[in-house]
Amino acid sequence: MNEDITVNADGVEQIALKTYTQKAYLNYSMYVINDRALPHLGDGLKPVQRRIVYAMSELGLKAAAKFKKSARTIGDVIGKFHPHGDSACYEAMVLMAQPFTYRYPLVDGQGNWGSQDDPKSFAAMRYTESRLQAYADVLLGELAQGTVDWKPNFDGTLDEPEVLPARLPNVLLNGGSGIAVGMTTDIPPHNLNEVAKACIHLLDNPKATIEDLCKIIKGPDFPTEAELITPRNEIQELYRTGRGSLKARAIYIKENDEIVITALPYQVSGAKVLEQIALQMQKKKLPMVVDLRDESDHENPTRIIVVPKSNRVDIDLIMSHLFSTTDLEKNYRVNFNMIGLNKRPQVKDIGSLLKEWLQFRTETVRRRLQYRLDKILDRLHLLDGLLIAYLNIDEVIKIVRQEDKPKPALIKKFNLSERQAEAILDLKLRQLAKLEEIRIKAEQKELNTERKTLEQLLGSAARLKSFIKNEIKADAEKFGDPRRTPIVVREESKAFSEVELISTEPVTIVLSDRGWVRAAKGHDVDAATLQYKSGDEFKLAARGKSSQLAIFMDSTGRAYSLPAHSLPSARGQGEPLSGKVNPPSGATFEAVVIGEDDRDILLASDAGYGFVGKIADLISKNRSGKSVLRPPKGGKVLPVLMVDDYKNDLVVAISNEGRMLMFPISELPRLAKGKGNKIISIPTARVADRVEYVVALTVLTAEDTLTIHAGKRHHNLKPTDLQHYRGERGRRGNKLPRGFQNVDRIEVLEKDKIE
């Protein structure tokens, strides 16, 4: 008795729950692995597929036969060989009939067998009809020739083949996928011609490497014509390890400024792709696409039209985005996991797989030839007995007529075997004609010739190898076709960034005195007239584009960047900037700038120090910003100024004591961050005590006019007047005219335009 089983006082057997569950789960796991989910290396079929194909052959549904209702086939399959659900069994049959699912379909279907858009839209089995495809003969042709082992069906009333005698490695040709317990299989389909050549090459060169085989088998060959864009080195590595991934991409052409998608990746639904693109258009994530149509029909199974906004839109960029965000580009797992000849699951590299299949094929052919040889020898044995009978026909007739038991008499008289004597006694009178003797001798001659050929094949490994090669070549010529899946090198697809999807519109960024921000559409906005909260007022404005970053600087010299399109609309009063970024406690926002990343800017403090940088230097993804300008003790950050021409522009600085200095901006250094160099000379102690500081700073050209505002009065300084204030950087500057020394603000009047 099993040690794990005990018997209690009532005679009831008991087993530990742990032991029971372990054994039950292990048994279930092995069943799922070996008898349900994984294909066999020999014929590339799972049990349900093998049983469907075998049942159809038993029903006589060969390629030349008339179609029969699928329900008849499924009834035979589940009634005789596969006691499972009829719907699951029928679905397995449907997949073998779909040309967009199987590279080389095994079933020829009549009726609605689904479509690429919806593979499960097939009609019920009571409506459809089916028979086997001609390709199924590759699996079934040698079944009755003693090539495979048989096993009882589930109830022991019938026998079924353990594996079909495939003449080609169907496990690679049609591939397959399955989920077992603790393991999966994902084998992509391959091209018959390539696989056949690889088998022949291995027969000629048993030591061929995986690199050699990869020169013949370029890669998987899916039923659809989409491109395979996996790099060759990755495909080779996949074949070396038996595991990896593949990437397929739809094919498109440009036609009348429209994008026409003509082929979809394997197992991708056109309807789903249309839905994915339409959803992006609905969410305004594809502003450069205005229309989408499906023009697929019987002649063009895949024809999806994507209409760009204009002929200036880059079609390749649109498709790159769609490849990245829809099923127009699809990844496939690859796992060459299968049941080997040792009846155990194993992940195999391409070399081991083909060598093991050739071993299976060699044994199958050897069994077939031996089976035929045994039949021939048996027939020759009978013919020898019949010939003896014809040569001694009178004596044979005499024995039959006179003897009570003619069989032993014939055996004794002519030294025959029991089978020979039986064959003689079974002869009909019409077969005693002289012509029959001639036929026997002709049949003997023909069979002896075939016997010699078979014995030579079985006795020579080289001849047997050549024989197998010729059979593989013949099947390749009959069933092979050109590769459908081109293998090409493509750039990696890339989705549009959020900024690229935003339409580029002019905007004005408005900052209030209390740090509230908003973005108004257009550049002709008078920010001072907008409505502000009680106690708040306009402080600064900057003009740019909605696709750019708006950059704010606080009183500590830290810079913060936010996408302009993410700022609240100017229809309201905006939102506090402190809710979007994290400035230091007590800091106020003193500057705003927006523009191209490479635009020159002047950063300065009212302590009279500054430097020239670029907008890119201010960009930070951190909510806490980045430190850019270090104002001296007591100094405050001044608004950022745009610099158009670093070589020729001029800087004008005015202190609160009415001193003004103008010098070339090129005298200031270019820095990414720091305190900067001295612009106008102000004693440090006076800045710290807020006695003297810069009240106005601007950048202008040599031809611009400067307007100085002091209270209600203003004074225009033309280019000739400004020369009086020109000096070297860092000087004290000259006094402004009396009455204009208490400057409120300054304005630059350009030569051609007044702002």
Short mmCIF file of N, CA and C in Angstrom, two decimals, residues 171-265:
data_model
loop_
_atom_site.label_atom_id
_atom_site.label_comp_id
_atom_site.label_asym_id
_atom_site.label_seq_id
_atom_site.Cartn_x
_atom_site.Cartn_y
_atom_site.Cartn_z
N VAL A 171 5.56 22.20 -37.98
CA VAL A 171 5.67 22.96 -36.74
C VAL A 171 6.25 24.35 -37.00
N LEU A 172 7.10 24.47 -38.03
CA LEU A 172 7.64 25.78 -38.42
C LEU A 172 6.77 26.45 -39.47
N LEU A 173 6.20 25.68 -40.36
CA LEU A 173 5.47 26.27 -41.50
C LEU A 173 4.22 27.01 -41.04
N ASN A 174 3.44 26.39 -40.14
CA ASN A 174 2.21 27.03 -39.67
C ASN A 174 2.34 27.60 -38.27
N GLY A 175 3.40 27.21 -37.57
CA GLY A 175 3.60 27.74 -36.22
C GLY A 175 2.45 27.39 -35.30
N GLY A 176 2.28 28.16 -34.27
CA GLY A 176 1.19 27.93 -33.32
C GLY A 176 1.45 28.63 -32.01
N SER A 177 0.40 28.76 -31.21
CA SER A 177 0.54 29.37 -29.89
C SER A 177 -0.31 28.59 -28.90
N GLY A 178 0.12 28.61 -27.65
CA GLY A 178 -0.65 27.90 -26.64
C GLY A 178 -0.16 28.26 -25.26
N ILE A 179 -1.05 28.12 -24.28
CA ILE A 179 -0.71 28.39 -22.89
C ILE A 179 -0.93 27.10 -22.10
N ALA A 180 0.13 26.53 -21.57
CA ALA A 180 0.03 25.33 -20.74
C ALA A 180 0.10 25.75 -19.28
N VAL A 181 0.58 24.89 -18.42
CA VAL A 181 0.75 25.23 -17.01
C VAL A 181 2.22 25.52 -16.78
N GLY A 182 2.53 26.79 -16.51
CA GLY A 182 3.92 27.16 -16.26
C GLY A 182 4.75 27.33 -17.50
N MET A 183 4.15 27.22 -18.66
CA MET A 183 4.91 27.42 -19.90
C MET A 183 3.96 27.79 -21.04
N THR A 184 4.50 28.46 -22.03
CA THR A 184 3.72 28.85 -23.21
C THR A 184 4.51 28.50 -24.46
N THR A 185 3.83 28.56 -25.57
CA THR A 185 4.51 28.41 -26.86
C THR A 185 4.01 29.47 -27.81
N ASP A 186 4.91 30.06 -28.57
CA ASP A 186 4.56 31.06 -29.60
C ASP A 186 5.52 30.85 -30.76
N ILE A 187 5.10 30.06 -31.73
CA ILE A 187 5.95 29.74 -32.88
C ILE A 187 5.38 30.46 -34.10
N PRO A 188 6.14 31.39 -34.70
CA PRO A 188 5.63 32.10 -35.88
C PRO A 188 5.69 31.21 -37.12
N PRO A 189 4.83 31.48 -38.11
CA PRO A 189 4.88 30.69 -39.36
C PRO A 189 6.09 31.05 -40.21
N HIS A 190 6.51 30.13 -41.08
CA HIS A 190 7.67 30.32 -41.94
C HIS A 190 7.34 29.94 -43.37
N ASN A 191 8.22 30.32 -44.27
CA ASN A 191 8.03 30.03 -45.69
C ASN A 191 8.46 28.61 -46.00
N LEU A 192 7.61 27.90 -46.73
CA LEU A 192 7.86 26.48 -47.02
C LEU A 192 9.14 26.27 -47.82
N ASN A 193 9.35 27.09 -48.84
CA ASN A 193 10.55 26.94 -49.68
C ASN A 193 11.82 27.11 -48.85
N GLU A 194 11.85 28.12 -47.98
CA GLU A 194 13.03 28.39 -47.17
C GLU A 194 13.30 27.25 -46.19
N VAL A 195 12.25 26.76 -45.54
CA VAL A 195 12.42 25.69 -44.55
C VAL A 195 12.86 24.41 -45.25
N ALA A 196 12.28 24.12 -46.44
CA ALA A 196 12.67 22.91 -47.18
C ALA A 196 14.15 22.99 -47.58
N LYS A 197 14.60 24.16 -48.04
CA LYS A 197 16.02 24.32 -48.41
C LYS A 197 16.92 24.14 -47.20
N ALA A 198 16.48 24.65 -46.04
CA ALA A 198 17.28 24.50 -44.82
C ALA A 198 17.39 23.03 -44.42
N CYS A 199 16.30 22.27 -44.58
CA CYS A 199 16.33 20.83 -44.27
C CYS A 199 17.31 20.10 -45.20
N ILE A 200 17.25 20.44 -46.48
CA ILE A 200 18.15 19.81 -47.45
C ILE A 200 19.59 20.17 -47.14
N HIS A 201 19.81 21.44 -46.78
CA HIS A 201 21.17 21.88 -46.44
C HIS A 201 21.69 21.11 -45.21
N LEU A 202 20.81 20.87 -44.23
CA LEU A 202 21.22 20.12 -43.04
C LEU A 202 21.51 18.66 -43.36
N LEU A 203 20.77 18.09 -44.31
CA LEU A 203 21.04 16.71 -44.70
C LEU A 203 22.40 16.61 -45.38
N ASP A 204 22.74 17.63 -46.19
CA ASP A 204 24.05 17.64 -46.87
C ASP A 204 25.17 18.03 -45.93
N ASN A 205 24.84 18.93 -44.96
CA ASN A 205 25.88 19.44 -44.05
C ASN A 205 25.38 19.33 -42.61
N PRO A 206 25.50 18.14 -42.01
CA PRO A 206 24.98 17.94 -40.64
C PRO A 206 25.59 18.88 -39.61
N LYS A 207 26.78 19.43 -39.89
CA LYS A 207 27.44 20.31 -38.94
C LYS A 207 27.16 21.79 -39.22
N ALA A 208 26.16 22.07 -40.05
CA ALA A 208 25.82 23.46 -40.39
C ALA A 208 25.45 24.24 -39.13
N THR A 209 25.93 25.48 -39.05
CA THR A 209 25.66 26.33 -37.88
C THR A 209 24.34 27.07 -38.04
N ILE A 210 23.91 27.70 -36.96
CA ILE A 210 22.68 28.50 -37.01
C ILE A 210 22.86 29.68 -37.96
N GLU A 211 24.08 30.24 -38.03
CA GLU A 211 24.36 31.33 -38.97
C GLU A 211 24.13 30.86 -40.40
N ASP A 212 24.55 29.62 -40.70
CA ASP A 212 24.34 29.05 -42.05
C ASP A 212 22.85 28.92 -42.34
N LEU A 213 22.11 28.41 -41.36
CA LEU A 213 20.66 28.22 -41.56
C LEU A 213 19.94 29.55 -41.72
N CYS A 214 20.42 30.58 -40.99
CA CYS A 214 19.78 31.90 -41.08
C CYS A 214 20.00 32.57 -42.43
N LYS A 215 21.00 32.12 -43.17
CA LYS A 215 21.18 32.63 -44.54
C LYS A 215 20.10 32.09 -45.47
N ILE A 216 19.52 30.93 -45.08
CA ILE A 216 18.47 30.31 -45.90
C ILE A 216 17.09 30.73 -45.38
N ILE A 217 16.89 30.55 -44.07
CA ILE A 217 15.63 30.99 -43.45
C ILE A 217 15.82 32.43 -43.01
N LYS A 218 15.32 33.36 -43.79
CA LYS A 218 15.55 34.80 -43.53
C LYS A 218 14.85 35.27 -42.26
N GLY A 219 13.72 34.60 -41.95
CA GLY A 219 12.92 35.01 -40.80
C GLY A 219 11.52 34.47 -40.98
N PRO A 220 10.63 34.68 -40.01
CA PRO A 220 9.24 34.23 -40.14
C PRO A 220 8.57 34.82 -41.37
N ASP A 221 7.55 34.12 -41.84
CA ASP A 221 6.80 34.56 -43.03
C ASP A 221 5.32 34.48 -42.69
N PHE A 222 4.75 35.62 -42.32
CA PHE A 222 3.35 35.65 -41.88
C PHE A 222 2.40 35.59 -43.08
N PRO A 223 1.13 35.21 -42.83
CA PRO A 223 0.16 35.15 -43.94
C PRO A 223 -0.13 36.51 -44.56
N THR A 224 0.02 37.60 -43.77
CA THR A 224 -0.22 38.94 -44.32
C THR A 224 1.08 39.50 -44.88
N GLU A 225 0.97 40.58 -45.64
CA GLU A 225 2.14 41.10 -46.37
C GLU A 225 2.81 42.27 -45.66
N ALA A 226 2.49 42.47 -44.41
CA ALA A 226 3.12 43.56 -43.65
C ALA A 226 4.62 43.31 -43.51
N GLU A 227 5.36 44.39 -43.27
CA GLU A 227 6.83 44.30 -43.18
C GLU A 227 7.26 43.76 -41.82
N LEU A 228 8.32 42.96 -41.85
CA LEU A 228 8.98 42.53 -40.62
C LEU A 228 10.18 43.44 -40.43
N ILE A 229 10.18 44.24 -39.35
CA ILE A 229 11.22 45.27 -39.20
C ILE A 229 12.21 44.93 -38.08
N THR A 230 12.15 43.71 -37.56
CA THR A 230 13.11 43.29 -36.55
C THR A 230 14.50 43.19 -37.18
N PRO A 231 15.52 43.78 -36.57
CA PRO A 231 16.87 43.69 -37.14
C PRO A 231 17.32 42.25 -37.31
N ARG A 232 18.15 42.01 -38.33
CA ARG A 232 18.58 40.64 -38.64
C ARG A 232 19.34 40.00 -37.50
N ASN A 233 20.13 40.80 -36.80
CA ASN A 233 20.90 40.22 -35.68
C ASN A 233 19.98 39.73 -34.57
N GLU A 234 18.83 40.42 -34.38
CA GLU A 234 17.87 39.98 -33.36
C GLU A 234 17.15 38.71 -33.81
N ILE A 235 16.85 38.63 -35.11
CA ILE A 235 16.21 37.41 -35.64
C ILE A 235 17.16 36.23 -35.47
N GLN A 236 18.44 36.45 -35.77
CA GLN A 236 19.42 35.38 -35.64
C GLN A 236 19.56 34.94 -34.18
N GLU A 237 19.53 35.91 -33.27
CA GLU A 237 19.61 35.58 -31.85
C GLU A 237 18.37 34.81 -31.40
N LEU A 238 17.25 35.16 -31.95
CA LEU A 238 15.99 34.46 -31.67
C LEU A 238 16.10 32.99 -32.07
N TYR A 239 16.65 32.75 -33.27
CA TYR A 239 16.81 31.37 -33.75
C TYR A 239 17.87 30.62 -32.95
N ARG A 240 18.83 31.36 -32.39
CA ARG A 240 19.89 30.71 -31.61
C ARG A 240 19.39 30.26 -30.24
N THR A 241 18.50 31.07 -29.63
CA THR A 241 18.03 30.76 -28.28
C THR A 241 16.65 30.11 -28.24
N GLY A 242 15.89 30.29 -29.30
CA GLY A 242 14.52 29.77 -29.31
C GLY A 242 13.52 30.69 -28.66
N ARG A 243 14.02 31.85 -28.20
CA ARG A 243 13.13 32.83 -27.56
C ARG A 243 13.46 34.22 -28.07
N GLY A 244 12.48 35.11 -28.05
CA GLY A 244 12.73 36.50 -28.46
C GLY A 244 11.42 37.18 -28.81
N SER A 245 11.54 38.23 -29.61
CA SER A 245 10.34 38.96 -30.03
C SER A 245 10.54 39.49 -31.45
N LEU A 246 9.43 39.71 -32.11
CA LEU A 246 9.44 40.22 -33.48
C LEU A 246 8.56 41.46 -33.55
N LYS A 247 8.82 42.28 -34.55
CA LYS A 247 8.02 43.50 -34.73
C LYS A 247 7.63 43.61 -36.20
N ALA A 248 6.33 43.69 -36.44
CA ALA A 248 5.81 43.83 -37.81
C ALA A 248 5.11 45.17 -37.95
N ARG A 249 5.15 45.72 -39.16
CA ARG A 249 4.62 47.06 -39.39
C ARG A 249 3.80 47.08 -40.68
N ALA A 250 2.71 47.83 -40.65
CA ALA A 250 1.84 47.95 -41.82
C ALA A 250 2.57 48.62 -42.98
N ILE A 251 2.08 48.37 -44.19
CA ILE A 251 2.65 48.98 -45.40
C ILE A 251 1.71 50.09 -45.87
N TYR A 252 2.29 51.23 -46.24
CA TYR A 252 1.46 52.34 -46.72
C TYR A 252 2.12 52.98 -47.95
N ILE A 253 1.29 53.63 -48.75
CA ILE A 253 1.77 54.37 -49.91
C ILE A 253 1.11 55.75 -49.93
N LYS A 254 1.69 56.66 -50.68
CA LYS A 254 1.10 57.98 -50.84
C LYS A 254 0.35 58.01 -52.16
N GLU A 255 -0.90 58.44 -52.11
CA GLU A 255 -1.74 58.43 -53.31
C GLU A 255 -2.62 59.68 -53.30
N ASN A 256 -2.35 60.60 -54.22
CA ASN A 256 -3.13 61.86 -54.30
C ASN A 256 -3.13 62.61 -52.97
N ASP A 257 -1.94 62.77 -52.38
CA ASP A 257 -1.75 63.47 -51.10
C ASP A 257 -2.47 62.81 -49.94
N GLU A 258 -2.87 61.54 -50.12
CA GLU A 258 -3.51 60.77 -49.05
C GLU A 258 -2.63 59.57 -48.69
N ILE A 259 -2.75 59.13 -47.45
CA ILE A 259 -2.02 57.94 -47.01
C ILE A 259 -2.93 56.73 -47.20
N VAL A 260 -2.45 55.72 -47.94
CA VAL A 260 -3.22 54.51 -48.18
C VAL A 260 -2.50 53.33 -47.52
N ILE A 261 -3.11 52.75 -46.51
CA ILE A 261 -2.53 51.59 -45.82
C ILE A 261 -3.02 50.34 -46.55
N THR A 262 -2.08 49.56 -47.09
CA THR A 262 -2.44 48.44 -47.96
C THR A 262 -2.24 47.08 -47.33
N ALA A 263 -1.52 46.98 -46.22
CA ALA A 263 -1.30 45.69 -45.57
C ALA A 263 -1.15 45.90 -44.07
N LEU A 264 -1.80 45.04 -43.30
CA LEU A 264 -1.75 45.14 -41.83
C LEU A 264 -0.91 44.00 -41.26
N PRO A 265 -0.35 44.20 -40.08
CA PRO A 265 0.41 43.11 -39.44
C PRO A 265 -0.47 41.90 -39.16
#
